[in-house]
mmCIF file of C-alpha atoms in Angstrom:
data_model
loop_
_atom_site.group_PDB
_atom_site.id
_atom_site.type_symbol
_atom_site.label_atom_id
_atom_site.label_comp_id
_atom_site.label_asym_id
_atom_site.label_seq_id
_atom_site.Cartn_x
_atom_site.Cartn_y
_atom_site.Cartn_z
ATOM 1 C CA MET A 1297 0.000 0.000 0.000
ATOM 2 C CA THR A 1298 1.411 3.411 -0.994
ATOM 3 C CA ARG A 1299 1.689 5.841 1.887
ATOM 4 C CA ASN A 1300 1.736 9.625 1.771
ATOM 5 C CA ASN A 1301 4.898 10.729 3.609
ATOM 6 C CA ALA A 1302 3.374 14.138 4.285
ATOM 7 C CA MET A 1303 0.846 12.428 6.553
ATOM 8 C CA VAL A 1304 3.564 10.747 8.633
ATOM 9 C CA GLN A 1305 4.665 12.452 11.853
ATOM 10 C CA ILE A 1306 8.225 11.834 13.091
ATOM 11 C CA LEU A 1307 9.635 13.177 16.351
ATOM 12 C CA ILE A 1308 13.350 13.833 16.940
ATOM 13 C CA ILE A 1309 14.509 14.057 20.557
ATOM 14 C CA ASP A 1310 18.126 15.187 20.898
ATOM 15 C CA ASP A 1311 19.907 17.815 22.987
ATOM 16 C CA ASP A 1312 22.471 18.465 20.219
ATOM 17 C CA PRO A 1313 21.076 21.163 17.877
ATOM 18 C CA ILE A 1314 23.406 20.137 15.024
ATOM 19 C CA THR A 1315 22.200 16.506 15.142
ATOM 20 C CA GLN A 1316 18.637 17.790 15.301
ATOM 21 C CA LEU A 1317 19.144 19.924 12.201
ATOM 22 C CA LEU A 1318 20.861 17.223 10.136
ATOM 23 C CA ILE A 1319 18.221 14.564 10.848
ATOM 24 C CA ARG A 1320 15.374 16.989 10.371
ATOM 25 C CA ARG A 1321 16.594 18.166 6.960
ATOM 26 C CA ALA A 1322 17.212 14.597 5.778
ATOM 27 C CA LEU A 1323 13.713 13.509 6.732
ATOM 28 C CA GLU A 1324 11.926 16.616 5.486
ATOM 29 C CA LYS A 1325 13.541 16.038 2.085
ATOM 30 C CA GLN A 1326 11.702 12.704 2.101
ATOM 31 C CA GLY A 1327 8.433 14.548 2.670
ATOM 32 C CA TYR A 1328 7.888 13.636 6.327
ATOM 33 C CA GLN A 1329 6.404 15.956 8.941
ATOM 34 C CA VAL A 1330 9.135 16.406 11.553
ATOM 35 C CA ALA A 1331 8.935 17.786 15.094
ATOM 36 C CA VAL A 1332 11.882 18.238 17.474
ATOM 37 C CA ALA A 1333 12.491 18.356 21.219
ATOM 38 C CA ALA A 1334 15.693 19.283 23.053
ATOM 39 C CA ASN A 1335 15.424 16.902 26.017
ATOM 40 C CA GLY A 1336 13.687 13.772 27.145
ATOM 41 C CA GLN A 1337 11.002 15.421 29.243
ATOM 42 C CA ASP A 1338 9.964 17.824 26.483
ATOM 43 C CA GLY A 1339 10.182 15.004 23.967
ATOM 44 C CA LEU A 1340 7.824 12.795 25.964
ATOM 45 C CA ALA A 1341 5.337 15.648 26.312
ATOM 46 C CA ARG A 1342 5.575 16.333 22.581
ATOM 47 C CA ALA A 1343 5.048 12.652 21.797
ATOM 48 C CA LYS A 1344 1.867 12.575 23.883
ATOM 49 C CA GLN A 1345 0.656 15.681 22.069
ATOM 50 C CA THR A 1346 1.453 14.701 18.468
ATOM 51 C CA GLN A 1347 1.327 10.866 18.717
ATOM 52 C CA PRO A 1348 4.064 10.332 16.107
ATOM 53 C CA ALA A 1349 4.460 7.192 14.036
ATOM 54 C CA LEU A 1350 8.196 7.106 14.715
ATOM 55 C CA VAL A 1351 10.563 8.583 17.322
ATOM 56 C CA ILE A 1352 14.308 9.065 16.897
ATOM 57 C CA CYS A 1353 15.783 9.648 20.347
ATOM 58 C CA ASP A 1354 19.297 10.185 21.651
ATOM 59 C CA TRP A 1355 20.428 7.922 24.468
ATOM 60 C CA MET A 1356 22.424 10.414 26.559
ATOM 61 C CA MET A 1357 20.327 13.472 27.450
ATOM 62 C CA PRO A 1358 19.580 15.618 30.508
ATOM 63 C CA VAL A 1359 16.355 15.345 32.553
ATOM 64 C CA LEU A 1360 15.255 12.042 30.965
ATOM 65 C CA ASP A 1361 17.658 9.882 28.958
ATOM 66 C CA GLY A 1362 16.643 7.872 25.915
ATOM 67 C CA ILE A 1363 16.044 4.654 27.868
ATOM 68 C CA GLU A 1364 13.641 6.429 30.240
ATOM 69 C CA VAL A 1365 11.824 8.124 27.375
ATOM 70 C CA CYS A 1366 11.414 4.770 25.644
ATOM 71 C CA GLN A 1367 10.078 3.087 28.790
ATOM 72 C CA HIS A 1368 7.524 5.865 29.372
ATOM 73 C CA LEU A 1369 6.438 5.904 25.733
ATOM 74 C CA LYS A 1370 6.053 2.130 25.413
ATOM 75 C CA SER A 1371 4.049 1.951 28.650
ATOM 76 C CA THR A 1372 1.546 4.512 27.318
ATOM 77 C CA PRO A 1373 -1.183 2.491 25.554
ATOM 78 C CA TYR A 1374 -1.870 4.922 22.691
ATOM 79 C CA LEU A 1375 1.891 5.324 22.041
ATOM 80 C CA SER A 1376 3.052 1.743 22.562
ATOM 81 C CA ALA A 1377 3.056 0.953 18.813
ATOM 82 C CA THR A 1378 5.250 3.970 17.977
ATOM 83 C CA PHE A 1379 8.463 2.783 16.339
ATOM 84 C CA PHE A 1380 11.378 3.855 18.528
ATOM 85 C CA ILE A 1381 14.915 4.327 17.165
ATOM 86 C CA LEU A 1382 17.614 4.887 19.772
ATOM 87 C CA LEU A 1383 20.638 6.993 18.809
ATOM 88 C CA THR A 1384 23.805 5.891 20.547
ATOM 89 C CA SER A 1385 27.576 5.987 20.384
ATOM 90 C CA ARG A 1386 27.594 2.838 22.506
ATOM 91 C CA SER A 1387 28.450 -0.400 20.787
ATOM 92 C CA ASP A 1388 28.614 -2.786 23.754
ATOM 93 C CA LEU A 1389 26.248 -5.745 23.570
ATOM 94 C CA GLU A 1390 25.055 -5.120 27.139
ATOM 95 C CA ASP A 1391 24.011 -1.580 26.212
ATOM 96 C CA ARG A 1392 22.012 -2.792 23.232
ATOM 97 C CA ILE A 1393 20.340 -5.449 25.382
ATOM 98 C CA ALA A 1394 19.396 -2.709 27.861
ATOM 99 C CA GLY A 1395 17.881 -0.691 25.016
ATOM 100 C CA LEU A 1396 15.902 -3.640 23.714
ATOM 101 C CA ASN A 1397 14.648 -4.453 27.202
ATOM 102 C CA ALA A 1398 13.412 -0.875 27.509
ATOM 103 C CA GLY A 1399 11.375 -1.348 24.341
ATOM 104 C CA ALA A 1400 13.605 0.158 21.641
ATOM 105 C CA ASP A 1401 12.820 -1.214 18.176
ATOM 106 C CA GLU A 1402 16.010 -0.188 16.382
ATOM 107 C CA PHE A 1403 19.432 1.418 16.941
ATOM 108 C CA LEU A 1404 21.442 3.978 14.999
ATOM 109 C CA THR A 1405 25.107 4.465 15.811
ATOM 110 C CA LYS A 1406 26.690 7.921 15.849
ATOM 111 C CA PRO A 1407 28.054 9.444 13.701
ATOM 112 C CA ILE A 1408 24.872 8.935 11.681
ATOM 113 C CA ASP A 1409 24.976 7.836 8.062
ATOM 114 C CA MET A 1410 21.999 9.603 6.454
ATOM 115 C CA SER A 1411 21.369 6.825 3.930
ATOM 116 C CA GLU A 1412 21.183 4.310 6.747
ATOM 117 C CA LEU A 1413 18.918 6.667 8.697
ATOM 118 C CA GLN A 1414 16.461 6.954 5.803
ATOM 119 C CA ALA A 1415 16.474 3.184 5.242
ATOM 120 C CA ARG A 1416 15.808 2.431 8.914
ATOM 121 C CA VAL A 1417 13.045 5.029 9.027
ATOM 122 C CA ARG A 1418 11.354 3.470 5.984
ATOM 123 C CA ALA A 1419 11.646 0.003 7.531
ATOM 124 C CA GLY A 1420 10.316 1.259 10.874
ATOM 125 C CA LEU A 1421 7.357 2.981 9.260
ATOM 126 C CA ARG A 1422 6.475 -0.180 7.337
ATOM 127 C CA ILE A 1423 6.280 -2.044 10.625
ATOM 128 C CA TYR A 1424 4.270 0.762 12.226
ATOM 129 C CA HIS A 1425 1.754 0.859 9.367
ATOM 130 C CA LEU A 1426 1.408 -2.920 9.371
ATOM 131 C CA HIS A 1427 0.557 -2.723 13.055
ATOM 132 C CA GLN A 1428 -1.983 0.022 12.368
ATOM 133 C CA ASP A 1429 -3.562 -2.031 9.584
ATOM 134 C CA LEU A 1430 -3.801 -5.037 11.904
ATOM 135 C CA GLN A 1431 -5.445 -2.901 14.578
ATOM 136 C CA THR A 1432 -7.961 -1.600 12.053
ATOM 137 C CA GLN A 1433 -8.820 -5.121 10.916
ATOM 138 C CA LYS A 1434 -9.019 -6.258 14.536
ATOM 139 C CA GLN A 1435 -11.487 -3.486 15.340
ATOM 140 C CA LYS A 1436 -13.611 -4.398 12.328
ATOM 141 C CA LEU A 1437 -13.592 -8.054 13.355
ATOM 142 C CA GLU A 1438 -14.498 -7.174 16.945
ATOM 143 C CA THR A 1439 -17.376 -5.036 15.691
ATOM 144 C CA ALA A 1440 -18.651 -7.886 13.524
ATOM 145 C CA LEU A 1441 -18.306 -10.374 16.383
ATOM 146 C CA ALA A 1442 -20.111 -8.008 18.752
ATOM 147 C CA GLU A 1443 -23.005 -7.743 16.291
ATOM 148 C CA ALA A 1444 -23.104 -11.532 15.931
ATOM 149 C CA ALA A 1445 -22.994 -11.947 19.718
ATOM 150 C CA GLN A 1446 -25.879 -9.520 20.043
ATOM 151 C CA TYR A 1447 -27.849 -11.624 17.572
ATOM 152 C CA VAL A 1448 -27.135 -14.827 19.511
ATOM 153 C CA HIS A 1449 -28.296 -13.190 22.730
ATOM 154 C CA SER A 1450 -31.420 -11.909 20.980
ATOM 155 C CA ILE A 1451 -32.587 -15.392 19.944
ATOM 156 C CA LEU A 1452 -32.107 -16.972 23.366
ATOM 157 C CA PRO A 1453 -35.369 -17.432 25.263
ATOM 158 C CA ALA A 1454 -36.693 -14.935 27.796
ATOM 159 C CA PRO A 1455 -37.242 -16.075 31.392
ATOM 160 C CA LEU A 1456 -40.273 -18.304 31.886
ATOM 161 C CA GLU A 1457 -42.517 -17.279 34.773
ATOM 162 C CA SER A 1458 -45.496 -19.641 34.963
ATOM 163 C CA PRO A 1459 -46.397 -22.358 35.617
ATOM 164 C CA ILE A 1460 -42.710 -23.323 35.559
ATOM 165 C CA GLN A 1461 -40.009 -20.774 36.336
ATOM 166 C CA ILE A 1462 -36.853 -20.844 34.215
ATOM 167 C CA THR A 1463 -33.996 -18.362 34.455
ATOM 168 C CA SER A 1464 -30.830 -18.652 32.425
ATOM 169 C CA ARG A 1465 -27.459 -17.070 31.756
ATOM 170 C CA PHE A 1466 -25.085 -17.248 28.794
ATOM 171 C CA ILE A 1467 -21.514 -16.009 29.357
ATOM 172 C CA PRO A 1468 -19.169 -16.564 26.387
ATOM 173 C CA SER A 1469 -15.441 -16.612 27.110
ATOM 174 C CA GLN A 1470 -14.997 -14.535 23.958
ATOM 175 C CA GLN A 1471 -17.617 -12.434 22.259
ATOM 176 C CA LEU A 1472 -19.065 -15.609 20.800
ATOM 177 C CA GLY A 1473 -19.190 -19.140 22.084
ATOM 178 C CA GLY A 1474 -20.486 -22.572 21.226
ATOM 179 C CA ASP A 1475 -22.954 -22.841 24.103
ATOM 180 C CA CYS A 1476 -26.641 -22.434 23.322
ATOM 181 C CA PHE A 1477 -29.939 -23.334 24.972
ATOM 182 C CA ASP A 1478 -33.669 -23.081 24.553
ATOM 183 C CA TYR A 1479 -36.955 -23.888 26.261
ATOM 184 C CA TYR A 1480 -40.479 -23.681 24.889
ATOM 185 C CA TRP A 1481 -43.870 -25.390 25.067
ATOM 186 C CA LEU A 1482 -44.018 -28.144 22.488
ATOM 187 C CA THR A 1483 -47.679 -28.752 23.345
ATOM 188 C CA PRO A 1484 -49.914 -27.108 25.992
ATOM 189 C CA GLU A 1485 -48.690 -29.766 28.446
ATOM 190 C CA THR A 1486 -45.122 -30.583 27.378
ATOM 191 C CA LEU A 1487 -42.115 -28.319 27.800
ATOM 192 C CA VAL A 1488 -38.898 -28.828 25.847
ATOM 193 C CA VAL A 1489 -35.674 -27.719 27.540
ATOM 194 C CA TYR A 1490 -32.156 -28.343 26.270
ATOM 195 C CA LEU A 1491 -28.616 -27.050 26.420
ATOM 196 C CA LEU A 1492 -25.855 -27.808 23.927
ATOM 197 C CA ASP A 1493 -22.139 -27.095 23.716
ATOM 198 C CA VAL A 1494 -20.287 -27.077 20.378
ATOM 199 C CA SER A 1495 -16.555 -27.730 20.626
ATOM 200 C CA GLY A 1496 -14.304 -24.699 20.295
ATOM 201 C CA HIS A 1497 -14.965 -20.988 20.611
ATOM 202 C CA GLY A 1498 -15.781 -17.997 18.460
ATOM 203 C CA LEU A 1499 -17.762 -17.843 15.249
ATOM 204 C CA GLY A 1500 -16.872 -21.404 14.232
ATOM 205 C CA ALA A 1501 -18.620 -22.753 17.332
ATOM 206 C CA ALA A 1502 -21.475 -20.233 17.405
ATOM 207 C CA LEU A 1503 -22.744 -20.881 13.883
ATOM 208 C CA PRO A 1504 -23.576 -24.594 14.307
ATOM 209 C CA SER A 1505 -25.109 -23.982 17.756
ATOM 210 C CA VAL A 1506 -27.446 -21.329 16.330
ATOM 211 C CA SER A 1507 -28.212 -23.618 13.386
ATOM 212 C CA ILE A 1508 -29.225 -26.423 15.756
ATOM 213 C CA LEU A 1509 -31.397 -24.073 17.794
ATOM 214 C CA ASN A 1510 -33.248 -22.943 14.675
ATOM 215 C CA MET A 1511 -33.664 -26.516 13.412
ATOM 216 C CA LEU A 1512 -35.139 -27.687 16.711
ATOM 217 C CA ARG A 1513 -37.450 -24.690 16.987
ATOM 218 C CA SER A 1514 -38.768 -25.241 13.485
ATOM 219 C CA GLN A 1515 -38.967 -29.041 13.973
ATOM 220 C CA ALA A 1516 -36.957 -29.469 10.782
ATOM 221 C CA PHE A 1517 -36.397 -33.233 11.184
ATOM 222 C CA PRO A 1518 -39.287 -35.147 9.572
ATOM 223 C CA GLY A 1519 -40.588 -38.374 11.005
ATOM 224 C CA ILE A 1520 -39.345 -38.018 14.585
ATOM 225 C CA ASN A 1521 -41.257 -37.452 17.803
ATOM 226 C CA TYR A 1522 -39.829 -34.398 19.566
ATOM 227 C CA GLU A 1523 -41.233 -35.692 22.853
ATOM 228 C CA HIS A 1524 -38.728 -38.576 22.621
ATOM 229 C CA PRO A 1525 -35.284 -37.131 23.418
ATOM 230 C CA HIS A 1526 -33.307 -40.085 22.058
ATOM 231 C CA GLU A 1527 -34.930 -39.637 18.625
ATOM 232 C CA VAL A 1528 -33.912 -35.971 18.578
ATOM 233 C CA LEU A 1529 -30.316 -36.824 19.508
ATOM 234 C CA HIS A 1530 -30.141 -39.534 16.847
ATOM 235 C CA ALA A 1531 -31.335 -37.095 14.157
ATOM 236 C CA LEU A 1532 -28.829 -34.437 15.252
ATOM 237 C CA ASN A 1533 -26.005 -36.981 15.294
ATOM 238 C CA LEU A 1534 -26.629 -37.864 11.652
ATOM 239 C CA GLN A 1535 -27.140 -34.269 10.556
ATOM 240 C CA PHE A 1536 -23.940 -32.917 12.137
ATOM 241 C CA ALA A 1537 -21.515 -35.763 11.437
ATOM 242 C CA MET A 1538 -17.871 -34.706 11.714
ATOM 243 C CA SER A 1539 -15.831 -34.363 8.517
ATOM 244 C CA GLN A 1540 -12.806 -32.469 7.186
ATOM 245 C CA GLU A 1541 -15.135 -29.611 6.318
ATOM 246 C CA ASN A 1542 -16.931 -29.850 9.669
ATOM 247 C CA PRO A 1543 -14.449 -30.846 12.403
ATOM 248 C CA LYS A 1544 -16.784 -29.842 15.236
ATOM 249 C CA TYR A 1545 -18.599 -32.168 17.606
ATOM 250 C CA LEU A 1546 -21.144 -31.201 20.224
ATOM 251 C CA THR A 1547 -22.605 -32.324 23.507
ATOM 252 C CA ILE A 1548 -26.232 -31.866 24.521
ATOM 253 C CA TRP A 1549 -28.695 -32.456 27.337
ATOM 254 C CA TYR A 1550 -32.283 -32.604 26.049
ATOM 255 C CA GLY A 1551 -35.372 -33.013 28.192
ATOM 256 C CA VAL A 1552 -39.154 -32.984 27.824
ATOM 257 C CA TYR A 1553 -41.243 -32.220 30.901
ATOM 258 C CA HIS A 1554 -44.836 -33.517 30.959
ATOM 259 C CA HIS A 1555 -46.459 -30.944 33.183
ATOM 260 C CA LEU A 1556 -49.697 -32.639 34.220
ATOM 261 C CA ARG A 1557 -48.135 -35.950 35.168
ATOM 262 C CA ARG A 1558 -44.937 -34.309 36.509
ATOM 263 C CA GLU A 1559 -42.622 -36.540 34.494
ATOM 264 C CA LEU A 1560 -39.298 -35.567 32.965
ATOM 265 C CA VAL A 1561 -37.994 -37.584 30.008
ATOM 266 C CA TYR A 1562 -34.395 -36.832 29.059
ATOM 267 C CA ALA A 1563 -31.338 -37.975 27.099
ATOM 268 C CA SER A 1564 -27.765 -36.732 26.926
ATOM 269 C CA ALA A 1565 -24.839 -37.078 24.553
ATOM 270 C CA GLY A 1566 -21.447 -36.577 26.190
ATOM 271 C CA HIS A 1567 -22.858 -33.687 28.224
ATOM 272 C CA PRO A 1568 -22.500 -33.023 31.960
ATOM 273 C CA PRO A 1569 -25.435 -34.399 33.926
ATOM 274 C CA ALA A 1570 -28.261 -32.087 34.847
ATOM 275 C CA LEU A 1571 -28.566 -31.824 38.638
ATOM 276 C CA LEU A 1572 -31.967 -32.249 40.268
ATOM 277 C CA VAL A 1573 -32.012 -30.676 43.726
ATOM 278 C CA SER A 1574 -34.619 -31.686 46.298
ATOM 279 C CA ASN A 1575 -35.288 -28.909 48.797
ATOM 280 C CA SER A 1576 -36.325 -31.279 51.551
ATOM 281 C CA GLN A 1577 -35.008 -31.865 55.066
ATOM 282 C CA THR A 1578 -32.511 -34.339 53.633
ATOM 283 C CA LEU A 1579 -31.286 -32.135 50.815
ATOM 284 C CA ASP A 1580 -30.440 -34.401 47.919
ATOM 285 C CA ILE A 1581 -28.791 -33.800 44.522
ATOM 286 C CA GLN A 1582 -29.586 -36.340 41.823
ATOM 287 C CA PRO A 1583 -27.513 -36.367 38.587
ATOM 288 C CA LEU A 1584 -29.576 -36.946 35.444
ATOM 289 C CA LYS A 1585 -27.560 -38.370 32.578
ATOM 290 C CA THR A 1586 -27.831 -41.106 29.977
ATOM 291 C CA PRO A 1587 -25.000 -42.961 28.184
ATOM 292 C CA GLY A 1588 -24.049 -41.636 24.768
ATOM 293 C CA LEU A 1589 -21.069 -40.206 22.918
ATOM 294 C CA PRO A 1590 -20.995 -36.559 21.804
ATOM 295 C CA LEU A 1591 -22.972 -35.880 18.656
ATOM 296 C CA GLY A 1592 -21.145 -35.985 15.342
ATOM 297 C CA MET A 1593 -18.367 -38.416 16.290
ATOM 298 C CA PHE A 1594 -19.879 -41.675 14.990
ATOM 299 C CA THR A 1595 -22.999 -41.986 12.878
ATOM 300 C CA GLU A 1596 -23.715 -45.419 14.401
ATOM 301 C CA SER A 1597 -23.909 -44.035 17.963
ATOM 302 C CA GLN A 1598 -27.043 -44.979 19.882
ATOM 303 C CA TYR A 1599 -28.950 -42.844 22.400
ATOM 304 C CA VAL A 1600 -31.556 -43.724 25.013
ATOM 305 C CA SER A 1601 -34.131 -41.792 27.009
ATOM 306 C CA HIS A 1602 -34.606 -42.043 30.758
ATOM 307 C CA ARG A 1603 -37.465 -40.681 32.820
ATOM 308 C CA CYS A 1604 -38.019 -39.537 36.377
ATOM 309 C CA HIS A 1605 -40.831 -38.124 38.512
ATOM 310 C CA ILE A 1606 -40.553 -34.483 39.546
ATOM 311 C CA ALA A 1607 -41.634 -33.536 43.060
ATOM 312 C CA PRO A 1608 -43.046 -30.041 43.708
ATOM 313 C CA GLU A 1609 -40.041 -28.784 45.678
ATOM 314 C CA GLN A 1610 -37.379 -29.885 43.190
ATOM 315 C CA ILE A 1611 -35.189 -27.558 41.112
ATOM 316 C CA LEU A 1612 -33.275 -28.621 38.017
ATOM 317 C CA TYR A 1613 -29.924 -27.178 36.946
ATOM 318 C CA ILE A 1614 -28.736 -27.670 33.359
ATOM 319 C CA PHE A 1615 -25.319 -26.302 32.430
ATOM 320 C CA SER A 1616 -22.216 -26.571 30.273
ATOM 321 C CA ASP A 1617 -18.841 -27.686 31.625
ATOM 322 C CA GLY A 1618 -17.567 -24.100 31.618
ATOM 323 C CA ILE A 1619 -19.220 -23.554 34.998
ATOM 324 C CA TYR A 1620 -17.026 -26.091 36.796
ATOM 325 C CA GLU A 1621 -13.904 -26.454 34.620
ATOM 326 C CA ILE A 1622 -12.310 -23.468 36.328
ATOM 327 C CA HIS A 1623 -9.007 -23.172 38.174
ATOM 328 C CA GLN A 1624 -9.223 -22.065 41.779
ATOM 329 C CA PRO A 1625 -6.584 -19.882 43.511
ATOM 330 C CA ASN A 1626 -4.697 -23.057 44.541
ATOM 331 C CA ASP A 1627 -4.723 -23.994 40.810
ATOM 332 C CA ALA A 1628 -6.909 -27.044 41.508
ATOM 333 C CA MET A 1629 -9.876 -27.582 39.200
ATOM 334 C CA LEU A 1630 -13.265 -26.959 40.811
ATOM 335 C CA GLY A 1631 -14.807 -29.910 38.980
ATOM 336 C CA LEU A 1632 -18.366 -31.215 38.905
ATOM 337 C CA GLU A 1633 -18.133 -32.410 42.500
ATOM 338 C CA GLY A 1634 -17.042 -28.955 43.663
ATOM 339 C CA PHE A 1635 -19.896 -27.352 41.739
ATOM 340 C CA SER A 1636 -22.367 -29.787 43.337
ATOM 341 C CA THR A 1637 -20.996 -28.900 46.770
ATOM 342 C CA ILE A 1638 -21.570 -25.192 46.103
ATOM 343 C CA LEU A 1639 -25.128 -25.941 45.008
ATOM 344 C CA LYS A 1640 -25.779 -27.929 48.165
ATOM 345 C CA GLN A 1641 -24.342 -25.228 50.437
ATOM 346 C CA LEU A 1642 -26.454 -22.534 48.798
ATOM 347 C CA HIS A 1643 -29.652 -24.599 48.959
ATOM 348 C CA GLN A 1644 -29.103 -25.223 52.653
ATOM 349 C CA GLN A 1645 -29.728 -21.494 53.069
ATOM 350 C CA GLY A 1646 -32.744 -21.430 50.758
ATOM 351 C CA THR A 1647 -33.200 -21.465 46.998
ATOM 352 C CA PRO A 1648 -30.449 -19.282 45.502
ATOM 353 C CA SER A 1649 -30.889 -16.988 42.545
ATOM 354 C CA ILE A 1650 -28.872 -17.728 39.455
ATOM 355 C CA GLU A 1651 -26.821 -14.570 40.167
ATOM 356 C CA GLN A 1652 -25.926 -15.836 43.644
ATOM 357 C CA LEU A 1653 -24.782 -19.139 42.207
ATOM 358 C CA LEU A 1654 -22.610 -17.474 39.566
ATOM 359 C CA ALA A 1655 -21.143 -15.131 42.186
ATOM 360 C CA GLN A 1656 -20.118 -18.093 44.340
ATOM 361 C CA ILE A 1657 -18.491 -19.782 41.346
ATOM 362 C CA GLN A 1658 -16.660 -16.597 40.378
ATOM 363 C CA GLN A 1659 -15.264 -16.235 43.910
ATOM 364 C CA ARG A 1660 -13.521 -19.560 43.457
ATOM 365 C CA CYS A 1661 -12.028 -18.642 40.075
ATOM 366 C CA ASN A 1662 -8.389 -17.512 39.976
ATOM 367 C CA SER A 1663 -9.082 -15.185 37.032
ATOM 368 C CA PRO A 1664 -11.428 -12.180 36.773
ATOM 369 C CA GLY A 1665 -13.597 -13.923 34.161
ATOM 370 C CA PHE A 1666 -14.522 -17.412 33.076
ATOM 371 C CA THR A 1667 -12.016 -19.039 30.730
ATOM 372 C CA ASP A 1668 -14.576 -21.158 28.880
ATOM 373 C CA ASP A 1669 -18.041 -20.529 27.501
ATOM 374 C CA LEU A 1670 -20.666 -20.900 30.170
ATOM 375 C CA ALA A 1671 -24.401 -21.547 29.964
ATOM 376 C CA LEU A 1672 -26.658 -22.212 32.934
ATOM 377 C CA MET A 1673 -30.391 -22.794 33.434
ATOM 378 C CA GLN A 1674 -32.341 -22.995 36.681
ATOM 379 C CA VAL A 1675 -35.719 -24.727 36.321
ATOM 380 C CA SER A 1676 -38.110 -24.404 39.266
ATOM 381 C CA PHE A 1677 -41.145 -26.689 39.107
ATOM 382 C CA CYS A 1678 -44.439 -25.369 40.460
ATOM 383 C CA GLU A 1679 -46.354 -27.036 43.271
ATOM 384 C CA ASP A 1680 -49.650 -27.224 41.405
ATOM 385 C CA ALA A 1681 -49.431 -29.536 38.411
ATOM 386 C CA SER A 1682 -53.086 -28.975 37.539
ATOM 387 C CA SER A 1683 -52.352 -25.548 36.072
ATOM 388 C CA VAL A 1684 -51.311 -25.289 32.467
ATOM 389 C CA PRO A 1685 -49.659 -22.364 30.678
ATOM 390 C CA TYR A 1686 -51.862 -19.735 29.120
ATOM 391 C CA ASN A 1687 -51.949 -19.942 25.337
ATOM 392 C CA PRO A 1688 -48.612 -21.725 24.885
ATOM 393 C CA VAL A 1689 -47.357 -21.233 21.357
ATOM 394 C CA PRO A 1690 -44.852 -23.772 19.994
ATOM 395 C CA ARG A 1691 -42.003 -22.097 18.143
ATOM 396 C CA HIS A 1692 -42.221 -23.157 14.489
#
């Protein structure tokens, strides 16, 4: 890409007026905009004001020497990409190592050869502009990912209030993740609830998860009964078989709750078990999981459905492994057992909100955020099974 030298700002920091003049004239002949400063302190202030693409700075100066100027400049976020050339009469290896450690990008030895100066400036500016181009592309990509993440959030279901309460959270480790979930009334008496996790992160994981969500909502698989979880998993396994073009696999927990008879039918494929918590005097946590490999690995994989009765006081938690595959301050993994312990401790004090649960998990994490995608649902079953939802509308 051709650059206009007149748009390029270069700053010279040197306490020798003759050196200043010689470098300035040589660079201005090349069409660059050139500013000068007579010492390190003034030079640093000028750099913050003009934000030059390249700085040529003498090593030995009063107030602030070249090493100190370089350290200050490189530690300033909006100046850190500035290409920094250090002028020096020193030739010792230890001195050059000190300059590199301070952040210097290049050296010029005094007395300065003007041809070498111009060549090093051109090379430095190429590197600077490449960095700027990368930053521009990065910002565009981040904008596109943010828009895609907003779309993913927009298609996730809203909280369900009655007659079953469902709250959920989706926290991608990046702007996009492979976790996805949904819940909706398949019939006036049957509620579908599932959570899936596509391997990997970013757009490559988000696209198939959104595709699966849309296929299940529209009941795109002909000839299967969506009230039979194992049939749904079998259809997904065939549809999303791994290949060179599609190297992703996915795990899923899929359940159908029959509201009037308080029965939950479920199947899983390589996914963490859902945890059914009984808020009774003998607080109990029951894992709900069926055998089955992750979807997409082998087309001949078989899946089965299990069923269980749901008591009025029970609460179901469905989640991805990102909620427990976290490193604690002692570097030990929290694990599924640790997550279950947290659930039990919180339920001993009453039914926790989903925010309280996430806060307890975050307190045990040795990093400020979660390192993997995380999806979590809390399903609270009502006490009166005779009520049915008002005007449930299946999502087709």
